[in-house]
Coordinates of C-alpha atoms in Angstrom, one line a residue:
Chain A
X1360 CA -12.1 14.7 -36.7
X1361 CA -12.8 12.6 -39.8
X1362 CA -11.7 9.4 -38.0
X1363 CA -14.3 7.4 -36.1
X1364 CA -14.7 8.5 -32.5
X1365 CA -12.2 7.1 -30.0
X1366 CA -14.6 7.5 -27.1
X1367 CA -18.4 7.5 -27.7
X1368 CA -20.8 7.9 -24.9
X1369 CA -24.5 7.4 -25.6
X1370 CA -27.2 8.5 -23.2
X1371 CA -25.1 7.8 -20.1
X1372 CA -27.1 8.1 -16.8
X1373 CA -26.2 7.7 -13.2
X1374 CA -28.4 7.6 -10.2
X1375 CA -27.2 7.8 -6.5
X1376 CA -30.5 6.7 -4.8
X1377 CA -33.0 9.4 -5.7
X1378 CA -30.4 11.8 -7.0
X1379 CA -29.7 11.9 -10.7
X1380 CA -26.1 12.9 -11.2
X1381 CA -26.2 12.2 -15.0
X1382 CA -29.5 12.4 -17.0
X1383 CA -28.5 11.1 -20.4
X1384 CA -24.9 12.3 -21.5
X1385 CA -23.9 11.7 -25.1
X1386 CA -20.8 13.0 -26.8
X1387 CA -17.7 11.7 -28.5
X1388 CA -14.0 12.4 -28.5
X1389 CA -11.7 11.5 -31.5
X1390 CA -8.0 10.6 -31.4
X1391 CA -5.8 13.6 -31.3
X1392 CA -8.6 15.8 -30.1
X1393 CA -8.7 18.0 -27.1
X1394 CA -12.1 18.3 -25.6
X1395 CA -12.6 20.7 -22.7
X1396 CA -15.4 19.7 -20.3
X1397 CA -16.8 22.7 -18.5
X1398 CA -19.7 23.1 -16.0
X1399 CA -20.6 24.5 -12.7
X1400 CA -20.1 22.6 -9.5
X1401 CA -22.5 19.7 -9.4
X1402 CA -23.0 19.6 -13.1
X1403 CA -21.8 16.0 -13.1
X1404 CA -18.4 16.3 -14.6
X1405 CA -16.6 14.4 -11.8
X1406 CA -19.2 11.6 -11.9
X1407 CA -18.7 11.3 -15.7
X1408 CA -14.9 11.1 -15.2
X1409 CA -15.3 8.3 -12.7
X1410 CA -17.6 6.4 -15.1
X1411 CA -15.2 6.7 -18.0
X1412 CA -12.2 5.8 -15.8
X1413 CA -13.9 2.6 -14.5
X1414 CA -14.2 3.7 -11.0
X1415 CA -18.0 3.8 -11.1
X1416 CA -20.5 2.0 -13.3
X1417 CA -23.2 3.9 -15.3
X1418 CA -26.9 3.2 -14.3
X1419 CA -27.7 3.0 -18.1
X1420 CA -26.3 3.9 -21.4
X1421 CA -23.4 2.7 -23.7
X1422 CA -19.8 3.5 -23.4
X1423 CA -17.8 2.7 -26.5
X1424 CA -14.0 2.9 -26.6
X1425 CA -11.7 2.2 -29.4
X1426 CA -14.4 0.6 -31.5
X1427 CA -16.0 -1.6 -29.0
X1428 CA -18.7 -1.3 -26.3
X1429 CA -16.9 -1.5 -22.9
X1430 CA -18.1 -2.3 -19.3
X1431 CA -15.2 -1.4 -17.1
X1432 CA -15.3 -3.2 -13.8
X1433 CA -12.4 -1.4 -12.3
X1434 CA -9.9 1.4 -13.0
X1435 CA -7.4 -1.3 -13.8
X1436 CA -9.4 -2.5 -16.7
X1437 CA -10.0 1.0 -18.1
X1438 CA -6.3 1.6 -17.8
X1439 CA -5.5 -1.7 -19.7
X1440 CA -7.8 -0.5 -22.5
X1441 CA -5.8 2.7 -22.7
X1442 CA -7.6 5.3 -20.6
X1443 CA -5.3 7.3 -18.3
X1444 CA -6.7 9.6 -15.7
X1445 CA -5.2 12.4 -13.7
X1446 CA -7.5 13.0 -10.8
X1447 CA -8.4 16.2 -9.0
X1448 CA -7.5 14.7 -5.6
X1449 CA -4.0 13.5 -6.3
X1450 CA -3.4 9.8 -6.7
X1451 CA -0.1 9.5 -5.2
X1452 CA 1.2 7.5 -2.3
X1453 CA 2.9 10.0 0.1
X1454 CA 4.7 7.3 2.0
X1455 CA 6.8 6.2 -1.0
X1456 CA 9.5 8.0 -3.1
X1457 CA 9.1 9.6 -6.5
X1458 CA 10.2 6.5 -8.5
X1459 CA 7.7 4.2 -6.8
X1460 CA 4.9 6.6 -7.5
X1461 CA 5.9 7.1 -11.1
X1462 CA 5.7 3.3 -11.6
X1463 CA 2.8 2.7 -9.4
X1464 CA 1.0 -0.5 -10.5
X1465 CA 3.4 -0.9 -13.5
X1466 CA 6.7 -1.8 -11.8
X1467 CA 9.5 -3.2 -14.0
X1468 CA 10.5 -6.7 -12.8
X1469 CA 12.7 -9.5 -13.8
X1470 CA 12.0 -13.1 -12.9
X1471 CA 14.3 -15.0 -10.7
X1472 CA 13.1 -18.6 -10.3
X1473 CA 9.7 -17.4 -11.3
X1474 CA 9.7 -14.8 -8.5
X1475 CA 9.2 -11.2 -9.8
X1476 CA 11.9 -9.0 -8.5
X1477 CA 11.8 -5.1 -8.7
X1478 CA 14.3 -3.5 -11.1
X1479 CA 14.9 -0.5 -9.1
X1480 CA 17.8 1.0 -11.0
X1481 CA 16.0 0.7 -14.3
X1482 CA 13.0 2.3 -12.9
X1483 CA 15.1 5.2 -11.5
X1484 CA 16.7 5.8 -14.8
X1485 CA 13.5 5.9 -16.7
X1486 CA 11.9 8.2 -14.1
X1487 CA 14.7 10.6 -14.4
X1488 CA 14.5 10.6 -18.2
X1489 CA 10.8 11.2 -18.1
X1490 CA 10.8 14.0 -15.6
X1491 CA 13.8 15.7 -17.3
X1492 CA 12.0 15.5 -20.7
X1493 CA 8.9 17.1 -19.1
X1494 CA 11.0 19.9 -17.6
X1495 CA 10.2 18.9 -14.1
X1496 CA 13.0 19.3 -11.5
X1497 CA 12.8 17.5 -8.3
X1498 CA 16.1 17.7 -6.2
X1499 CA 16.2 13.9 -5.4
X1500 CA 14.1 11.0 -6.7
X1501 CA 14.7 9.3 -3.4
X1502 CA 12.5 11.8 -1.6
X1503 CA 9.2 10.6 -0.3
X1504 CA 6.3 12.3 -2.0
X1505 CA 5.0 13.7 1.3
X1506 CA 8.0 16.0 1.5
X1507 CA 7.2 17.6 -2.0
X1508 CA 5.2 20.6 -2.7
X1509 CA 1.8 20.6 -4.2
X1510 CA 3.1 21.7 -7.6
X1511 CA 5.8 19.1 -7.6
X1512 CA 3.3 16.4 -6.9
X1513 CA 1.1 17.6 -9.7
X1514 CA 4.0 17.6 -11.9
X1515 CA 4.8 14.0 -11.1
X1516 CA 1.2 13.0 -12.0
X1517 CA 1.2 14.9 -15.3
X1518 CA 4.6 13.4 -16.3
X1519 CA 3.3 10.0 -15.4
X1520 CA 0.3 10.3 -17.9
X1521 CA 2.5 11.8 -20.6
X1522 CA 5.0 8.9 -20.2
X1523 CA 2.4 6.1 -20.1
X1524 CA 0.3 7.7 -22.8
X1525 CA -2.4 5.2 -23.6
X1526 CA -5.1 6.3 -26.1
X1527 CA -7.2 8.7 -24.1
X1528 CA -6.3 10.9 -21.2
X1529 CA -8.6 12.5 -18.8
X1530 CA -7.4 15.5 -16.8
X1531 CA -9.6 16.5 -13.9
X1532 CA -8.6 20.0 -12.9
X1533 CA -4.9 19.1 -13.5
X1534 CA -3.5 22.7 -13.0
X1535 CA -5.3 23.5 -9.8
X1536 CA -2.1 23.6 -7.7
X1537 CA 0.2 25.0 -10.4
X1538 CA 1.6 28.6 -10.8
X1539 CA 1.3 30.7 -13.9
X1540 CA 4.4 29.5 -15.7
X1541 CA 3.7 25.9 -14.7
X1542 CA 0.2 26.0 -16.0
X1543 CA 1.5 27.3 -19.3
X1544 CA 3.8 24.4 -19.5
X1545 CA 1.1 22.1 -18.6
X1546 CA -1.0 23.4 -21.4
X1547 CA 1.9 22.8 -23.8
X1548 CA 2.0 19.3 -22.5
X1549 CA -1.6 18.7 -23.4
X1550 CA -0.8 20.0 -26.9
X1551 CA 2.2 17.7 -27.1
X1552 CA -0.1 14.8 -26.2
X1553 CA -2.6 15.6 -28.8
X1554 CA 0.1 15.7 -31.4
X1555 CA 0.9 12.1 -30.5
X1556 CA -2.7 11.3 -31.5
X1557 CA -3.9 10.8 -28.1
X1558 CA -7.4 12.0 -27.3
X1559 CA -7.7 14.4 -24.3
X1560 CA -10.6 15.3 -22.0
X1561 CA -9.7 18.3 -19.9
X1562 CA -12.0 19.2 -17.1
X1563 CA -11.4 22.7 -15.9
X1564 CA -13.1 25.8 -14.3
X1565 CA -10.8 28.3 -16.1
X1566 CA -12.2 29.5 -19.3
X1567 CA -9.0 30.8 -20.6
X1568 CA -7.4 27.3 -20.3
X1569 CA -10.2 25.8 -22.3
X1570 CA -9.9 28.3 -25.1
X1571 CA -6.2 28.2 -25.1
X1572 CA -5.9 24.5 -25.9
X1573 CA -9.3 22.7 -26.7
X1574 CA -10.6 21.9 -30.1
X1575 CA -14.0 21.5 -28.8
X1576 CA -15.8 22.6 -25.6
X1577 CA -18.6 20.6 -24.0
X1578 CA -20.7 22.3 -21.3
X1579 CA -22.4 20.3 -18.8
X1580 CA -25.4 21.5 -16.8
X1581 CA -27.5 19.7 -14.2
X1582 CA -26.4 16.2 -15.5
X1583 CA -26.9 16.8 -19.2
X1584 CA -24.8 18.2 -22.1
X1585 CA -25.9 21.8 -22.4
X1586 CA -23.6 22.7 -25.2
X1587 CA -21.2 21.0 -27.6
X1588 CA -19.3 23.5 -29.6
X1589 CA -16.2 24.0 -31.7
X1590 CA -13.8 26.3 -29.9
X1591 CA -13.3 28.6 -32.9
X1592 CA -17.0 29.0 -33.4
X1593 CA -17.8 30.2 -29.9
X1594 CA -16.9 32.8 -27.4
X1595 CA -16.1 32.8 -23.7
X1596 CA -19.3 34.9 -23.3
X1597 CA -21.5 32.3 -24.9
X1598 CA -19.8 29.5 -22.9
X1599 CA -20.6 31.3 -19.7
X1600 CA -24.2 31.7 -20.7
X1601 CA -24.3 27.9 -21.4
X1602 CA -22.8 27.2 -18.0
X1603 CA -25.3 29.4 -16.1
X1604 CA -28.2 28.0 -18.3
X1605 CA -29.1 31.2 -20.1
X1606 CA -28.9 29.3 -23.4
X1607 CA -28.6 25.8 -24.7
X1608 CA -26.7 24.7 -27.7
X1609 CA -26.0 21.2 -28.8
X1610 CA -24.1 20.0 -31.7
X1611 CA -22.8 21.9 -34.7
X1612 CA -26.4 22.7 -35.9
X1613 CA -26.6 25.9 -33.9
X1614 CA -29.9 24.9 -32.2
X1615 CA -30.1 27.9 -29.9
X1616 CA -33.0 28.6 -27.7
X1617 CA -33.0 31.8 -25.6
X1618 CA -34.1 31.0 -22.1
X1619 CA -33.3 34.0 -20.1
X1620 CA -34.2 37.4 -21.5
X1621 CA -30.7 39.0 -21.1
X1622 CA -27.5 38.8 -19.2
Chain B
X976 CA 7.2 22.2 -14.7
X977 CA 9.9 23.9 -12.8
X978 CA 9.7 24.0 -9.1
X979 CA 10.3 27.2 -7.3
X980 CA 13.3 26.2 -5.4
X981 CA 16.7 27.1 -6.7
X982 CA 18.1 23.9 -7.9
X983 CA 21.5 23.0 -9.4
X984 CA 22.9 20.0 -11.2
X985 CA 21.4 17.6 -8.8
X986 CA 17.9 17.7 -10.3
X987 CA 16.2 14.5 -10.7
X988 CA 19.2 12.8 -9.3
X989 CA 19.2 9.8 -7.1
X990 CA 21.6 11.7 -4.8
X991 CA 21.5 11.0 -1.3
X992 CA 21.3 13.8 1.2
X993 CA 24.5 15.3 2.8
X994 CA 26.6 13.3 5.1
X995 CA 25.3 14.7 8.4
X996 CA 21.7 14.3 7.2
X997 CA 22.6 10.8 6.1
X998 CA 23.9 9.9 9.5
X999 CA 20.8 11.4 11.2
X1000 CA 18.6 9.5 8.9
X1001 CA 20.5 6.3 9.6
X1002 CA 20.3 6.8 13.4
X1003 CA 16.5 7.5 13.2
X1004 CA 15.9 4.5 10.9
X1005 CA 17.9 2.1 13.2
X1006 CA 17.1 3.5 16.6
X1007 CA 15.7 0.2 17.9
X1008 CA 19.0 -1.5 17.0
X1009 CA 21.0 1.2 18.9
X1010 CA 18.7 0.9 21.9
X1011 CA 19.0 -2.9 21.7
X1012 CA 22.8 -2.7 21.6
X1013 CA 22.9 -0.3 24.6
X1014 CA 20.4 -2.5 26.5
X1015 CA 22.4 -5.6 25.9
X1016 CA 25.7 -4.0 26.8
X1017 CA 24.2 -2.5 30.0
X1018 CA 22.9 -5.9 30.9
X1019 CA 26.1 -7.6 30.2
X1020 CA 28.0 -5.0 32.3
X1021 CA 25.7 -4.8 35.3
X1022 CA 24.1 -8.3 35.6
X1023 CA 26.5 -11.0 36.7
X1024 CA 26.3 -14.1 34.6
X1025 CA 24.3 -12.4 31.8
X1026 CA 27.2 -12.3 29.3
X1027 CA 27.2 -15.9 28.0
X1028 CA 26.7 -17.3 24.5
X1029 CA 24.0 -19.6 25.9
X1030 CA 22.0 -16.7 27.2
X1031 CA 22.2 -14.9 23.9
X1032 CA 21.1 -18.0 22.0
X1033 CA 18.4 -18.4 24.5
X1034 CA 17.1 -14.9 23.8
X1035 CA 17.0 -15.6 20.0
X1036 CA 15.3 -18.9 20.6
X1037 CA 12.8 -17.4 23.0
X1038 CA 12.0 -14.7 20.3
X1039 CA 11.0 -17.2 17.7
X1040 CA 7.3 -17.5 18.3
X1041 CA 6.5 -13.8 19.1
X1042 CA 8.9 -13.0 16.3
X1043 CA 7.2 -15.0 13.6
X1044 CA 3.7 -13.9 14.5
X1045 CA 4.9 -10.2 14.6
X1046 CA 5.8 -10.6 10.9
X1047 CA 2.2 -11.3 10.0
X1048 CA 1.0 -8.5 12.2
X1049 CA 3.5 -6.2 10.5
X1050 CA 2.4 -7.2 7.0
X1051 CA -1.3 -6.5 7.8
X1052 CA -0.5 -3.2 9.5
X1053 CA 1.6 -2.1 6.6
X1054 CA -1.4 -2.8 4.3
X1055 CA -3.5 -0.5 6.5
X1056 CA -5.2 -3.3 8.5
X1057 CA -4.3 -5.5 11.5
X1058 CA -4.5 -9.1 12.5
X1059 CA -5.3 -9.7 16.2
X1060 CA -6.2 -13.4 15.6
X1061 CA -2.5 -14.5 15.3
X1062 CA -2.1 -15.7 18.9
X1063 CA -5.2 -17.9 18.8
X1064 CA -4.4 -19.1 15.3
X1065 CA -0.9 -20.1 16.6
X1066 CA -2.4 -21.9 19.6
X1067 CA -5.0 -23.7 17.4
X1068 CA -2.4 -24.9 15.0
X1069 CA -0.2 -26.2 17.9
X1070 CA -3.3 -27.8 19.6
X1071 CA -4.4 -29.6 16.3
X1072 CA -0.9 -31.0 15.8
X1073 CA -0.7 -32.1 19.4
X1074 CA -4.1 -33.7 19.4
X1075 CA -3.3 -35.6 16.3
X1076 CA 0.2 -36.8 17.2
X1077 CA 0.5 -36.5 21.0
X1078 CA 0.7 -39.7 22.8
X1079 CA -0.1 -38.4 26.3
X1080 CA -3.2 -36.6 27.7
X1081 CA -5.8 -35.8 25.2
X1082 CA -3.5 -36.8 22.3
X1083 CA -4.8 -39.0 19.6
X1084 CA -1.4 -40.8 19.3
X1085 CA -1.5 -41.1 15.4
X1086 CA 1.5 -43.0 14.1
X1087 CA 2.4 -42.7 10.5
X1088 CA 4.6 -45.2 8.7
X1089 CA 7.4 -44.3 7.9
X1090 CA 7.5 -42.4 11.0
X1091 CA 9.3 -39.3 9.7
X1092 CA 6.1 -38.4 7.8
X1093 CA 4.8 -36.9 11.0
X1094 CA 7.2 -34.0 10.3
X1095 CA 5.7 -32.8 6.9
X1096 CA 2.1 -33.9 7.7
X1097 CA 2.0 -31.9 10.9
X1098 CA 3.6 -29.0 9.2
X1099 CA 1.1 -29.0 6.5
X1100 CA -1.8 -29.2 9.0
X1101 CA -0.5 -26.3 11.0
X1102 CA 0.1 -24.1 7.9
X1103 CA -3.2 -25.2 6.4
X1104 CA -5.3 -24.2 9.4
X1105 CA -3.5 -20.9 9.6
X1106 CA -4.1 -20.1 5.9
X1107 CA -7.7 -21.1 6.2
X1108 CA -8.4 -18.7 9.1
X1109 CA -6.4 -16.0 7.4
X1110 CA -8.5 -16.4 4.2
X1111 CA -11.6 -16.2 6.2
X1112 CA -10.4 -13.0 7.9
X1113 CA -9.3 -11.5 4.7
X1114 CA -12.6 -12.1 3.0
X1115 CA -14.6 -10.7 5.8
X1116 CA -12.5 -7.6 5.6
X1117 CA -12.4 -7.1 2.0
X1118 CA -15.6 -8.5 0.5
X1119 CA -17.9 -7.7 3.5
X1120 CA -16.0 -4.5 4.3
X1121 CA -15.9 -5.2 8.0
X1122 CA -13.2 -3.5 10.0
X1123 CA -10.2 -5.7 10.4
X1124 CA -10.0 -5.0 14.2
X1125 CA -13.4 -6.4 14.7
X1126 CA -13.0 -9.5 12.3
X1127 CA -9.6 -10.5 13.8
X1128 CA -10.7 -9.7 17.4
X1129 CA -13.6 -12.1 16.8
X1130 CA -11.2 -14.7 15.5
X1131 CA -9.0 -14.1 18.5
X1132 CA -11.8 -15.0 20.7
X1133 CA -13.4 -17.9 18.8
X1134 CA -10.0 -19.3 18.0
X1135 CA -9.1 -19.5 21.7
X1136 CA -12.5 -21.0 22.4
X1137 CA -11.9 -23.6 19.8
X1138 CA -8.6 -24.6 21.3
X1139 CA -10.2 -25.1 24.7
X1140 CA -13.2 -26.9 23.2
X1141 CA -11.1 -29.3 21.1
X1142 CA -8.8 -30.3 24.0
X1143 CA -11.6 -30.3 26.5
X1144 CA -9.3 -28.0 28.6
X1145 CA -6.8 -30.9 29.0
X1146 CA -3.1 -30.8 28.1
X1147 CA -1.5 -32.8 25.4
X1148 CA 2.1 -34.1 25.7
X1149 CA 4.5 -36.7 24.3
X1150 CA 4.9 -35.5 20.7
X1151 CA 7.2 -38.0 18.7
X1152 CA 10.8 -37.0 18.3
X1153 CA 10.4 -37.1 14.4
X1154 CA 8.1 -34.2 14.6
X1155 CA 10.2 -32.3 17.0
X1156 CA 13.3 -32.2 14.8
X1157 CA 13.1 -28.4 14.6
X1158 CA 13.3 -28.1 18.4
X1159 CA 16.0 -30.7 18.9
X1160 CA 18.5 -30.1 16.1
X1161 CA 21.2 -27.6 16.0
X1162 CA 23.2 -26.2 13.1
X1163 CA 26.5 -24.4 13.8
X1164 CA 25.7 -24.6 17.5
X1165 CA 22.6 -22.6 16.9
X1166 CA 19.1 -24.2 17.5
X1167 CA 17.0 -24.8 14.4
X1168 CA 14.3 -22.8 15.9
X1169 CA 16.5 -19.7 15.8
X1170 CA 17.3 -20.5 12.3
X1171 CA 13.6 -20.6 11.3
X1172 CA 13.1 -17.3 13.1
X1173 CA 15.9 -15.6 11.2
X1174 CA 14.9 -17.3 7.9
X1175 CA 11.3 -16.0 8.1
X1176 CA 12.6 -12.4 8.6
X1177 CA 15.1 -12.6 5.7
X1178 CA 12.4 -14.1 3.4
X1179 CA 9.8 -11.6 4.4
X1180 CA 12.1 -8.5 4.3
X1181 CA 13.0 -9.5 0.8
X1182 CA 9.3 -9.9 -0.2
X1183 CA 8.5 -6.5 1.3
X1184 CA 11.4 -4.6 -0.3
X1185 CA 12.2 -6.3 -3.6
X1186 CA 9.0 -7.7 -4.9
X1187 CA 5.9 -5.9 -6.5
X1188 CA 3.6 -7.5 -4.0
X1189 CA 5.6 -5.9 -1.1
X1190 CA 5.7 -2.5 -2.7
X1191 CA 2.0 -2.7 -3.5
X1192 CA 1.4 -3.4 0.2
X1193 CA 3.0 -0.2 1.2
X1194 CA 0.9 1.6 -1.6
X1195 CA -2.3 0.2 -0.3
X1196 CA -1.5 1.2 3.2
X1197 CA -0.4 4.7 2.0
X1198 CA -3.3 5.5 -0.3
X1199 CA -5.8 2.8 -1.0
X1200 CA -7.9 4.8 -3.5
X1201 CA -4.7 5.8 -5.5
X1202 CA -3.6 2.1 -5.5
X1203 CA -7.0 1.0 -6.9
X1204 CA -6.9 3.7 -9.5
X1205 CA -3.4 2.7 -10.6
X1206 CA -4.8 -0.7 -11.4
X1207 CA -3.4 -2.5 -8.4
X1208 CA -5.5 -5.4 -7.3
X1209 CA -6.2 -4.1 -3.8
X1210 CA -8.7 -6.8 -2.7
X1211 CA -6.6 -9.7 -3.9
X1212 CA -3.4 -8.3 -2.3
X1213 CA -5.1 -7.7 1.2
X1214 CA -6.7 -11.2 1.2
X1215 CA -3.3 -12.7 0.4
X1216 CA -1.8 -10.6 3.2
X1217 CA -4.2 -12.1 5.8
X1218 CA -3.6 -15.6 4.4
X1219 CA 0.2 -15.0 4.8
X1220 CA -0.4 -13.7 8.3
X1221 CA -2.4 -16.7 9.3
X1222 CA 0.0 -19.1 7.6
X1223 CA 2.9 -17.5 9.7
X1224 CA 0.8 -18.0 12.8
X1225 CA 0.4 -21.6 11.9
X1226 CA 4.1 -22.0 11.5
X1227 CA 4.6 -20.4 14.8
X1228 CA 2.2 -22.8 16.3
X1229 CA 3.8 -25.8 14.8
X1230 CA 7.2 -24.6 16.1
X1231 CA 5.7 -24.0 19.6
X1232 CA 4.2 -27.5 19.6
X1233 CA 7.6 -28.9 18.7
X1234 CA 9.3 -26.9 21.4
X1235 CA 7.0 -27.7 24.2
X1236 CA 6.4 -31.3 23.0
X1237 CA 2.6 -30.8 23.3
X1238 CA 0.1 -28.2 23.8
X1239 CA -2.1 -26.7 26.6
X1240 CA -5.4 -24.9 26.4
X1241 CA -3.7 -21.7 27.4
X1242 CA -0.7 -22.0 25.2
X1243 CA 0.8 -18.7 24.0
X1244 CA -1.5 -16.4 25.8
X1245 CA -0.2 -12.9 26.0
X1246 CA 2.0 -13.3 22.9
X1247 CA -0.4 -11.0 20.9
X1248 CA 0.4 -8.2 23.1
X1249 CA 4.2 -8.9 23.0
X1250 CA 4.0 -9.0 19.2
X1251 CA 2.1 -5.8 19.2
X1252 CA 4.7 -4.2 21.4
X1253 CA 7.6 -5.5 19.3
X1254 CA 6.0 -4.2 16.2
X1255 CA 5.3 -0.8 17.6
X1256 CA 8.8 -0.6 19.1
X1257 CA 10.2 -1.7 15.7
X1258 CA 8.6 1.4 14.1
X1259 CA 5.7 -0.1 12.1
X1260 CA 3.0 2.7 11.8
X1261 CA -0.5 1.8 13.1
X1262 CA -1.7 4.2 10.4
X1263 CA -0.4 1.9 7.7
X1264 CA 2.1 2.2 4.9
X1265 CA 5.2 2.5 7.1
X1266 CA 7.5 -0.1 8.7
X1267 CA 10.7 -2.2 8.3
X1268 CA 11.0 -5.8 9.3
X1269 CA 14.6 -5.2 10.6
X1270 CA 13.1 -2.8 13.2
X1271 CA 10.6 -5.4 14.2
X1272 CA 13.3 -8.0 14.5
X1273 CA 15.3 -5.7 16.8
X1274 CA 12.0 -4.9 18.8
X1275 CA 11.4 -8.6 19.4
X1276 CA 15.0 -9.1 20.6
X1277 CA 14.8 -6.1 22.8
X1278 CA 11.7 -7.4 24.6
X1279 CA 13.1 -10.9 24.9
X1280 CA 16.4 -9.5 26.2
X1281 CA 14.6 -7.5 28.9
X1282 CA 12.6 -10.6 29.9
X1283 CA 15.7 -12.7 30.1
X1284 CA 17.5 -10.0 32.1
X1285 CA 14.7 -10.0 34.7
X1286 CA 14.8 -13.7 34.9
X1287 CA 18.5 -13.8 35.4
X1288 CA 18.3 -11.1 38.0
X1289 CA 15.7 -13.2 39.8
X1290 CA 13.1 -10.5 39.7
X1291 CA 9.6 -11.5 39.7
X1292 CA 8.0 -11.9 36.2
X1293 CA 5.3 -9.3 36.5
X1294 CA 8.0 -6.7 36.4
X1295 CA 8.5 -7.8 32.8
X1296 CA 4.9 -6.8 31.9
X1297 CA 5.3 -3.4 33.5
X1298 CA 8.5 -2.7 31.7
X1299 CA 7.1 -3.9 28.4
X1300 CA 4.0 -1.7 28.8
X1301 CA 6.2 1.3 29.6
X1302 CA 8.3 0.4 26.5
X1303 CA 5.4 0.4 24.2
X1304 CA 4.4 4.0 25.4
X1305 CA 7.9 5.1 25.1
X1306 CA 8.0 3.7 21.5
X1307 CA 5.0 5.6 20.5
X1308 CA 6.4 8.8 22.0
X1309 CA 9.7 8.2 20.4
X1310 CA 8.0 7.7 17.1
X1311 CA 6.4 11.2 17.4
X1312 CA 9.7 12.7 18.3
X1313 CA 11.4 10.9 15.4
X1314 CA 8.7 12.4 12.9
X1315 CA 9.3 15.8 14.4
X1316 CA 13.1 15.5 14.0
X1317 CA 12.6 14.3 10.5
X1318 CA 10.3 17.1 9.5
X1319 CA 12.7 19.7 10.9
X1320 CA 16.1 18.5 9.7
X1321 CA 15.6 16.0 6.9

């Protein structure tokens, strides 16, 4: 955590008409750090994800990434800068096969008379290698994604981000459709990504997942950061109380204020 | 992340399914071709004088105009939109060319020197007007987020209105032979028109299947949000698709003007519905993201064959429309049945 922050959010707000989804969010993520983002439904997590990934623009505030202030106009720009996102609602094209989905928007081509031509065989080989390395087994890569199970689809998405890497990865409830064993492997994947020096933001509802893999836990509540804690200095109990609004705790300085009387 | 099915050495392979399934998939994918072959065989067997090379060439030549605008319609449908303006754009392009170069009727009788320049200049005019209307449609759909059905229906109506207004309802005839080279020349005994029709399908099938643009079109039609998130430039691709569709309609109009050696105010009326029928029969999904041009090609030939068969039999032409309407319904029902079979057995 000594290195300068990879992602730095300063006082980000987002208004939808009269509704304030984000009311001044500030935190940072370093390279090689896994930050779990927790919070109740409607706390503003998904809005924040959309802002960082370039899908929406903040109403005000600064977004610094990789040492520069950024104004992403589209997900494509955020992606070019090195931000990969795995969305809660899956981002696959069900009408196309596994390979096409794996290379979506990044197809390998060769130029013939200046016309880009798809290199299908190379893409198939590379997809096979990436899926095998990720421990995913899909009977045939020629299968259209609509014929795959929810778990297999999620596995494709996870392998896709691992393969393309980038500098920061955001995972929005990535294990929602996965079984116990698959989730364990998914968490291992997150750990592998961290060891490659990639920053990770993991959005989850499951406390155990956050504690299993995160270096830091950020709790959002009603559009602000209610708690920003090192995982080894907190407990699930405390995080639950932050989520429900019993206490607030920001930064390492242990600024605690008892709001409720007791649990 | 292991899946739960028992799997063997075939994991992550590009293995195709078993023989029987492969055959079934092949039959389902090429059903239109099979129907076309059966229909042609039946016509050849039961209709006297139907089995002649000349008639088959005529079927292909007849298919050119509907066939070319059906490609544009297919592209826009695959991208999850549609283009109803193609028929009027075709007529408008034909009328502009005829008004400029026609020597009879409302024609302006423009003569270029050297005279062969009429060929490239008229082609550029036709393609240009098509591209322009396509761009307008695309921008209205993408930037102003108006439903493509409304935008292109409007263009269908005002386009036809413009054709009538420009010609004053009069016909134009007497296009110079230099311009009409496409309609007059033959290569290997096959009319140039038919070659143009085939070439358009070969080129666009290649674009759809082998280039990133084509693949992105299927992605946009399949899941637009995901395409955008993946960094695909959805807006640009969709506008380009409408431009291509308009340009193809312009090409069809230019060929139609060459063929008829002029233009009338009601030129090509009804071709939109024939194109739509061919596209649906050819297996292009109205929901977007699905379709193959080889199927559309067969669909166009099938419609044209039926029309020719009815002509040869000497039946009255409104039977054609009734049969075509029934075919469209049959195609949609068949599509549902195909999907059910696919789900159950593939």
